Amino acid sequence: RLKFYADSTLNTTDELLELASSQGMVVGVSGFLEHRFNEEFERWELLVSWVGLQAIENSWEPLDTLLQDVPAKVRQYATTCGDDDFPHQLD
């Protein structure tokens, strides 16, 4: 019978978890395609197009996270998206 390995002294840092969750990939934001309010998580999200990746790999990302990572791009999108209510979410 197999037994799962567990080492209580294994130093799993937040940085290591973040690296594992992103599979070690660092990609830039090409642009934003849409926005929505996610009822399940009660947050605004933007559909992100990534530099060097195909359209099938576009992903919905939390507005708060994007405001930390690429604030200028988010604010530019908010002023050009055509939704008068959306820019108010940036405050």
Short mmCIF file of N, CA and C in Angstrom, two decimals, residues 34-68:
data_model
loop_
_atom_site.label_atom_id
_atom_site.label_comp_id
_atom_site.label_asym_id
_atom_site.label_seq_id
_atom_site.Cartn_x
_atom_site.Cartn_y
_atom_site.Cartn_z
N GLU A 34 -13.30 42.25 -21.90
CA GLU A 34 -14.62 42.46 -21.30
C GLU A 34 -14.46 42.63 -19.80
N HIS A 35 -15.56 43.00 -19.16
CA HIS A 35 -15.60 43.02 -17.70
C HIS A 35 -16.95 42.48 -17.26
N ARG A 36 -16.98 41.99 -16.01
CA ARG A 36 -18.23 41.44 -15.47
C ARG A 36 -18.17 41.51 -13.95
N PHE A 37 -19.36 41.41 -13.35
CA PHE A 37 -19.42 41.25 -11.91
C PHE A 37 -19.69 39.79 -11.63
N ASN A 38 -18.80 39.13 -10.93
CA ASN A 38 -18.93 37.72 -10.61
C ASN A 38 -19.77 37.60 -9.34
N GLU A 39 -21.01 37.16 -9.50
CA GLU A 39 -21.94 37.05 -8.37
C GLU A 39 -21.45 36.05 -7.32
N GLU A 40 -20.85 34.96 -7.79
CA GLU A 40 -20.41 33.91 -6.87
C GLU A 40 -19.35 34.42 -5.90
N PHE A 41 -18.39 35.19 -6.41
CA PHE A 41 -17.30 35.69 -5.57
C PHE A 41 -17.52 37.14 -5.13
N GLU A 42 -18.61 37.75 -5.62
CA GLU A 42 -18.96 39.14 -5.30
C GLU A 42 -17.80 40.09 -5.58
N ARG A 43 -17.30 40.03 -6.83
CA ARG A 43 -16.18 40.89 -7.22
C ARG A 43 -16.25 41.18 -8.72
N TRP A 44 -15.61 42.28 -9.12
CA TRP A 44 -15.48 42.61 -10.53
C TRP A 44 -14.29 41.85 -11.10
N GLU A 45 -14.43 41.44 -12.36
CA GLU A 45 -13.36 40.71 -13.05
C GLU A 45 -13.21 41.25 -14.47
N LEU A 46 -12.00 41.14 -14.99
CA LEU A 46 -11.71 41.53 -16.36
C LEU A 46 -11.23 40.31 -17.13
N LEU A 47 -11.67 40.20 -18.38
CA LEU A 47 -11.20 39.13 -19.25
C LEU A 47 -9.88 39.60 -19.86
N VAL A 48 -8.80 38.91 -19.51
CA VAL A 48 -7.45 39.33 -19.87
C VAL A 48 -6.95 38.55 -21.08
N SER A 49 -6.42 39.29 -22.04
CA SER A 49 -5.69 38.71 -23.17
C SER A 49 -4.21 38.82 -22.82
N TRP A 50 -3.50 37.69 -22.89
CA TRP A 50 -2.11 37.63 -22.45
C TRP A 50 -1.14 37.70 -23.64
N VAL A 51 -0.03 38.39 -23.44
CA VAL A 51 1.02 38.51 -24.46
C VAL A 51 1.59 37.13 -24.75
N GLY A 52 1.62 36.77 -26.03
CA GLY A 52 2.24 35.52 -26.44
C GLY A 52 1.38 34.28 -26.26
N LEU A 53 0.17 34.42 -25.76
CA LEU A 53 -0.71 33.27 -25.58
C LEU A 53 -1.90 33.36 -26.53
N GLN A 54 -2.51 32.24 -26.81
CA GLN A 54 -3.63 32.19 -27.74
C GLN A 54 -4.92 32.63 -27.04
N ALA A 55 -5.93 32.96 -27.84
CA ALA A 55 -7.21 33.44 -27.31
C ALA A 55 -7.86 32.44 -26.36
N ILE A 56 -7.64 31.17 -26.59
CA ILE A 56 -8.24 30.15 -25.73
C ILE A 56 -7.70 30.24 -24.30
N GLU A 57 -6.54 30.89 -24.14
CA GLU A 57 -5.93 31.02 -22.82
C GLU A 57 -6.27 32.34 -22.13
N ASN A 58 -7.16 33.14 -22.73
CA ASN A 58 -7.65 34.34 -22.05
C ASN A 58 -8.30 33.89 -20.74
N SER A 59 -8.21 34.73 -19.73
CA SER A 59 -8.77 34.32 -18.43
C SER A 59 -9.40 35.50 -17.70
N TRP A 60 -10.41 35.18 -16.89
CA TRP A 60 -11.06 36.17 -16.04
C TRP A 60 -10.21 36.34 -14.79
N GLU A 61 -9.79 37.57 -14.52
CA GLU A 61 -8.95 37.86 -13.36
C GLU A 61 -9.62 38.92 -12.49
N PRO A 62 -9.43 38.85 -11.17
CA PRO A 62 -10.04 39.83 -10.26
C PRO A 62 -9.53 41.25 -10.52
N LEU A 63 -10.45 42.20 -10.50
CA LEU A 63 -10.10 43.60 -10.70
C LEU A 63 -9.08 44.07 -9.67
N ASP A 64 -9.25 43.69 -8.42
CA ASP A 64 -8.32 44.12 -7.37
C ASP A 64 -6.88 43.69 -7.66
N THR A 65 -6.71 42.47 -8.13
CA THR A 65 -5.38 41.96 -8.45
C THR A 65 -4.78 42.74 -9.62
N LEU A 66 -5.58 42.98 -10.64
CA LEU A 66 -5.08 43.71 -11.81
C LEU A 66 -4.74 45.15 -11.48
N LEU A 67 -5.50 45.76 -10.56
CA LEU A 67 -5.18 47.12 -10.15
C LEU A 67 -3.82 47.19 -9.44
N GLN A 68 -3.43 46.12 -8.80
CA GLN A 68 -2.11 46.07 -8.16
C GLN A 68 -1.01 45.83 -9.19
#
